[in-house]
Amino acid sequence: MDVIYLDNNATTPLLPAVWESMRSHLTDVFGNPGSAHRIGARARRALEDAREHTAALIGAHADEVIFTSGATEANNLALFGLVGTSGGHIISSPIEHPSVTEPIGRLEQVGFSVDRLPVNAAGIAKIDLLPGLLRPDTGLVSIMLANHETGSLQPVPTIAAQLEKTMAFHCDAVQAVGKIPVHFHNLGVTTLSLSAHKFHGPKGIGALVVRRHTRLQPLMLGGHQQQGKRPGTEPVALAVGLATALDLAHRQAAERTEKIHQLRSCFLGLLQENASPVVRNGPTEVGCSIPHTLNLSFPGCRADALLMNLDLAGVACSTGSACSSGSLLPSPVLQAMGVPDEVLKSAMRFSFSALLTQEEVTDGARRVAAVVNRLRRTSVS
Ligand code: PLP
C-alpha cells in the first residue's frame, strides 16, 4: 500500500532539480569558502551566488542573509541575539513554534518580562490589544507570519507599523517563505527566519535575515564567517539547494498555489460529506491562511488513536507541530484559540504540497473517512 503524504508542514520531499543543483558542490566544488586559494574561491563564489539569489527572492540585501542549520537555530539566534544582556520587556504570541516559545521562556526565567498578544478564535493575533501591551522598555517583539498548525496568517506589517524604532521585531516566517510571497523589507521586521526543507529544499539549512545595521550577538564564537554572526564553515551545497528550491517555488508559485487550493478544498469537501461532523480549526476566510494547511477535528475520536490508525491505513499526517506529534499534550495553539476540549482532543493537521495528485488526495480523504467512522463506531462513550 502506498503511503499518502499529508504532512508537508513537517517537511517536504527534496525536488530532483534541487538535488541536481547541489550534487557537484558535494563532490567537485569541495573547497572551504574561507580558503584563499582558487579551490576555496570557487566554493565561495557558489556560496555568495546562493546568498545573493536567496536575498533577491525574499526582498533583502545579500549581506542581510545569514545561513544557519535551520529555523530552530535562526529563531534562537534572533531572540537571544537581539535582546542583549539587560532585562526588559518582550511581546510575543501564544501560537508561536516551540523554537520561539522556549527561548522566550528561558529569557523570562532570567528576568525579562513577557506579554503574549492573544489570538482570536481563528488564530489571528488581536492587533487592537497591542497598544495596551507596549511599554517604554519593550525591546523585542516576536510574532510569526504563518502558523504551523492552522496556517493562520498574522498581521505582521500592521504590527511593525505600531512599533517604535528602538524595538526589534523578529518574525518566524518558516511556514510562509516558499509558499506565499514574502518580501523582507516590506514586512518591516528586523529579523526573519526561514527553513529550506519546508519548500522542497534540503534539511539542515535555513537562514536568519537580519536588517542592515542591526546589533545581533552571535550564539557561537570561534570564527569570522558570515560577519561573525554565525561562525563556522558554511555548508555550500546546502546553501545552493536552498536557493534553488526557493527559486523553483518562486517560478512555480502561481501553479502550485492554485493546485494546492484545489486539493485542499477537494479533501475538505470529501471529509465533510463522508466523515461528518468535521470541525475546521483556524481561519476559513480566503486570504487569512496559507492554503497548504487544514486543521480538522473529528468529535468522537481521539487524535492519538487517529494518528496511529491513519498510519496503518497509509496516511501520514500529524496531530500538531512535528515536535509535539506523538505526545498527548493538547496543542497550545488550539488552546489559545479557545477551541473546546472535546474538539481539541481530536484535532489533526493535514498539510499539502503541489507534488500531490488529485487521486492521492481523493484516496487520502477516503482512507481518513473510513478510519474516523470506524473509530466512532467502536469508541466507548
Ligand atoms: N518555526 C515554524 C513555524 C516551524 O513550523 C518549524 C518547523 O516545523 C520551525 C520553526 C523549525 O524549523 P527547523 O525544522 O528548520 O528547525
JSON list of C-alpha atoms in Angstrom, two decimals, residues 129-213:
[
{"chain": "A", "resi": 129, "resn": "LEU", "atom": "CA", "xyz": [-4.74, 44.78, 22.05]},
{"chain": "A", "resi": 130, "resn": "LEU", "atom": "CA", "xyz": [-1.14, 45.56, 21.04]},
{"chain": "A", "resi": 131, "resn": "PRO", "atom": "CA", "xyz": [-1.04, 49.25, 22.11]},
{"chain": "A", "resi": 132, "resn": "GLY", "atom": "CA", "xyz": [-2.08, 48.19, 25.64]},
{"chain": "A", "resi": 133, "resn": "LEU", "atom": "CA", "xyz": [0.92, 45.84, 25.85]},
{"chain": "A", "resi": 134, "resn": "LEU", "atom": "CA", "xyz": [3.61, 48.18, 24.53]},
{"chain": "A", "resi": 135, "resn": "ARG", "atom": "CA", "xyz": [5.83, 49.68, 27.26]},
{"chain": "A", "resi": 136, "resn": "PRO", "atom": "CA", "xyz": [8.69, 52.15, 27.21]},
{"chain": "A", "resi": 137, "resn": "ASP", "atom": "CA", "xyz": [11.07, 49.26, 27.97]},
{"chain": "A", "resi": 138, "resn": "THR", "atom": "CA", "xyz": [9.71, 46.93, 25.26]},
{"chain": "A", "resi": 139, "resn": "GLY", "atom": "CA", "xyz": [12.85, 45.81, 23.45]},
{"chain": "A", "resi": 140, "resn": "LEU", "atom": "CA", "xyz": [11.70, 42.85, 21.41]},
{"chain": "A", "resi": 141, "resn": "VAL", "atom": "CA", "xyz": [8.53, 41.68, 19.66]},
{"chain": "A", "resi": 142, "resn": "SER", "atom": "CA", "xyz": [8.35, 38.19, 18.14]},
{"chain": "A", "resi": 143, "resn": "ILE", "atom": "CA", "xyz": [5.30, 37.24, 16.07]},
{"chain": "A", "resi": 144, "resn": "MET", "atom": "CA", "xyz": [5.21, 34.61, 13.34]},
{"chain": "A", "resi": 145, "resn": "LEU", "atom": "CA", "xyz": [3.93, 35.11, 9.80]},
{"chain": "A", "resi": 146, "resn": "ALA", "atom": "CA", "xyz": [2.02, 31.85, 9.18]},
{"chain": "A", "resi": 147, "resn": "ASN", "atom": "CA", "xyz": [1.08, 29.37, 11.86]},
{"chain": "A", "resi": 148, "resn": "HIS", "atom": "CA", "xyz": [2.38, 25.80, 11.58]},
{"chain": "A", "resi": 149, "resn": "GLU", "atom": "CA", "xyz": [-0.78, 24.13, 12.92]},
{"chain": "A", "resi": 150, "resn": "THR", "atom": "CA", "xyz": [-3.64, 26.11, 11.39]},
{"chain": "A", "resi": 151, "resn": "GLY", "atom": "CA", "xyz": [-1.94, 28.11, 8.62]},
{"chain": "A", "resi": 152, "resn": "SER", "atom": "CA", "xyz": [-3.38, 31.38, 10.03]},
{"chain": "A", "resi": 153, "resn": "LEU", "atom": "CA", "xyz": [-1.62, 34.48, 8.69]},
{"chain": "A", "resi": 154, "resn": "GLN", "atom": "CA", "xyz": [-0.61, 37.11, 11.22]},
{"chain": "A", "resi": 155, "resn": "PRO", "atom": "CA", "xyz": [-0.86, 40.88, 10.61]},
{"chain": "A", "resi": 156, "resn": "VAL", "atom": "CA", "xyz": [2.92, 41.37, 10.67]},
{"chain": "A", "resi": 157, "resn": "PRO", "atom": "CA", "xyz": [3.20, 44.65, 8.66]},
{"chain": "A", "resi": 158, "resn": "THR", "atom": "CA", "xyz": [0.42, 46.22, 10.77]},
{"chain": "A", "resi": 159, "resn": "ILE", "atom": "CA", "xyz": [2.25, 45.22, 13.96]},
{"chain": "A", "resi": 160, "resn": "ALA", "atom": "CA", "xyz": [5.57, 46.54, 12.58]},
{"chain": "A", "resi": 161, "resn": "ALA", "atom": "CA", "xyz": [3.95, 49.89, 11.83]},
{"chain": "A", "resi": 162, "resn": "GLN", "atom": "CA", "xyz": [2.96, 50.32, 15.51]},
{"chain": "A", "resi": 163, "resn": "LEU", "atom": "CA", "xyz": [6.42, 49.74, 16.95]},
{"chain": "A", "resi": 164, "resn": "GLU", "atom": "CA", "xyz": [8.98, 52.35, 17.92]},
{"chain": "A", "resi": 165, "resn": "LYS", "atom": "CA", "xyz": [12.31, 52.38, 16.06]},
{"chain": "A", "resi": 166, "resn": "THR", "atom": "CA", "xyz": [14.03, 51.17, 19.24]},
{"chain": "A", "resi": 167, "resn": "MET", "atom": "CA", "xyz": [12.01, 47.93, 19.32]},
{"chain": "A", "resi": 168, "resn": "ALA", "atom": "CA", "xyz": [13.38, 44.91, 17.48]},
{"chain": "A", "resi": 169, "resn": "PHE", "atom": "CA", "xyz": [10.79, 42.79, 15.66]},
{"chain": "A", "resi": 170, "resn": "HIS", "atom": "CA", "xyz": [11.55, 39.13, 14.90]},
{"chain": "A", "resi": 171, "resn": "CYS", "atom": "CA", "xyz": [9.28, 37.18, 12.57]},
{"chain": "A", "resi": 172, "resn": "ASP", "atom": "CA", "xyz": [9.32, 33.38, 12.23]},
{"chain": "A", "resi": 173, "resn": "ALA", "atom": "CA", "xyz": [8.31, 33.08, 8.57]},
{"chain": "A", "resi": 174, "resn": "VAL", "atom": "CA", "xyz": [9.09, 29.38, 8.20]},
{"chain": "A", "resi": 175, "resn": "GLN", "atom": "CA", "xyz": [5.62, 28.32, 7.07]},
{"chain": "A", "resi": 176, "resn": "ALA", "atom": "CA", "xyz": [5.29, 31.26, 4.68]},
{"chain": "A", "resi": 177, "resn": "VAL", "atom": "CA", "xyz": [8.58, 31.53, 2.77]},
{"chain": "A", "resi": 178, "resn": "GLY", "atom": "CA", "xyz": [8.48, 29.41, -0.39]},
{"chain": "A", "resi": 179, "resn": "LYS", "atom": "CA", "xyz": [4.70, 29.07, -0.05]},
{"chain": "A", "resi": 180, "resn": "ILE", "atom": "CA", "xyz": [3.35, 32.61, -0.40]},
{"chain": "A", "resi": 181, "resn": "PRO", "atom": "CA", "xyz": [5.12, 35.83, -1.49]},
{"chain": "A", "resi": 182, "resn": "VAL", "atom": "CA", "xyz": [7.30, 37.19, 1.33]},
{"chain": "A", "resi": 183, "resn": "HIS", "atom": "CA", "xyz": [9.22, 40.48, 0.99]},
{"chain": "A", "resi": 184, "resn": "PHE", "atom": "CA", "xyz": [11.55, 41.10, 3.93]},
{"chain": "A", "resi": 185, "resn": "HIS", "atom": "CA", "xyz": [11.78, 44.89, 3.67]},
{"chain": "A", "resi": 186, "resn": "ASN", "atom": "CA", "xyz": [8.06, 45.35, 3.01]},
{"chain": "A", "resi": 187, "resn": "LEU", "atom": "CA", "xyz": [7.20, 43.40, 6.17]},
{"chain": "A", "resi": 188, "resn": "GLY", "atom": "CA", "xyz": [9.06, 45.98, 8.26]},
{"chain": "A", "resi": 189, "resn": "VAL", "atom": "CA", "xyz": [10.67, 43.45, 10.59]},
{"chain": "A", "resi": 190, "resn": "THR", "atom": "CA", "xyz": [14.19, 43.43, 12.00]},
{"chain": "A", "resi": 191, "resn": "THR", "atom": "CA", "xyz": [14.88, 39.72, 11.54]},
{"chain": "A", "resi": 192, "resn": "LEU", "atom": "CA", "xyz": [13.10, 36.89, 9.74]},
{"chain": "A", "resi": 193, "resn": "SER", "atom": "CA", "xyz": [13.70, 33.13, 9.84]},
{"chain": "A", "resi": 194, "resn": "LEU", "atom": "CA", "xyz": [13.18, 30.58, 7.07]},
{"chain": "A", "resi": 195, "resn": "SER", "atom": "CA", "xyz": [13.94, 26.91, 6.52]},
{"chain": "A", "resi": 196, "resn": "ALA", "atom": "CA", "xyz": [14.70, 25.13, 3.22]},
{"chain": "A", "resi": 197, "resn": "HIS", "atom": "CA", "xyz": [13.12, 21.77, 3.98]},
{"chain": "A", "resi": 198, "resn": "LYS", "atom": "CA", "xyz": [9.67, 23.36, 4.22]},
{"chain": "A", "resi": 199, "resn": "PHE", "atom": "CA", "xyz": [9.76, 24.21, 0.48]},
{"chain": "A", "resi": 200, "resn": "HIS", "atom": "CA", "xyz": [11.34, 21.12, -1.09]},
{"chain": "A", "resi": 201, "resn": "GLY", "atom": "CA", "xyz": [14.90, 22.09, -0.20]},
{"chain": "A", "resi": 202, "resn": "PRO", "atom": "CA", "xyz": [17.40, 20.10, 1.88]},
{"chain": "A", "resi": 203, "resn": "LYS", "atom": "CA", "xyz": [17.21, 19.61, 5.65]},
{"chain": "A", "resi": 204, "resn": "GLY", "atom": "CA", "xyz": [19.97, 21.19, 7.71]},
{"chain": "A", "resi": 205, "resn": "ILE", "atom": "CA", "xyz": [19.85, 24.68, 6.27]},
{"chain": "A", "resi": 206, "resn": "GLY", "atom": "CA", "xyz": [17.81, 27.80, 6.89]},
{"chain": "A", "resi": 207, "resn": "ALA", "atom": "CA", "xyz": [18.54, 31.45, 7.22]},
{"chain": "A", "resi": 208, "resn": "LEU", "atom": "CA", "xyz": [18.12, 34.39, 9.51]},
{"chain": "A", "resi": 209, "resn": "VAL", "atom": "CA", "xyz": [17.61, 37.56, 7.53]},
{"chain": "A", "resi": 210, "resn": "VAL", "atom": "CA", "xyz": [18.94, 40.49, 9.56]},
{"chain": "A", "resi": 211, "resn": "ARG", "atom": "CA", "xyz": [18.21, 44.10, 8.64]},
{"chain": "A", "resi": 212, "resn": "ARG", "atom": "CA", "xyz": [21.36, 46.13, 7.98]},
{"chain": "A", "resi": 213, "resn": "HIS", "atom": "CA", "xyz": [22.84, 47.95, 10.99]}
]
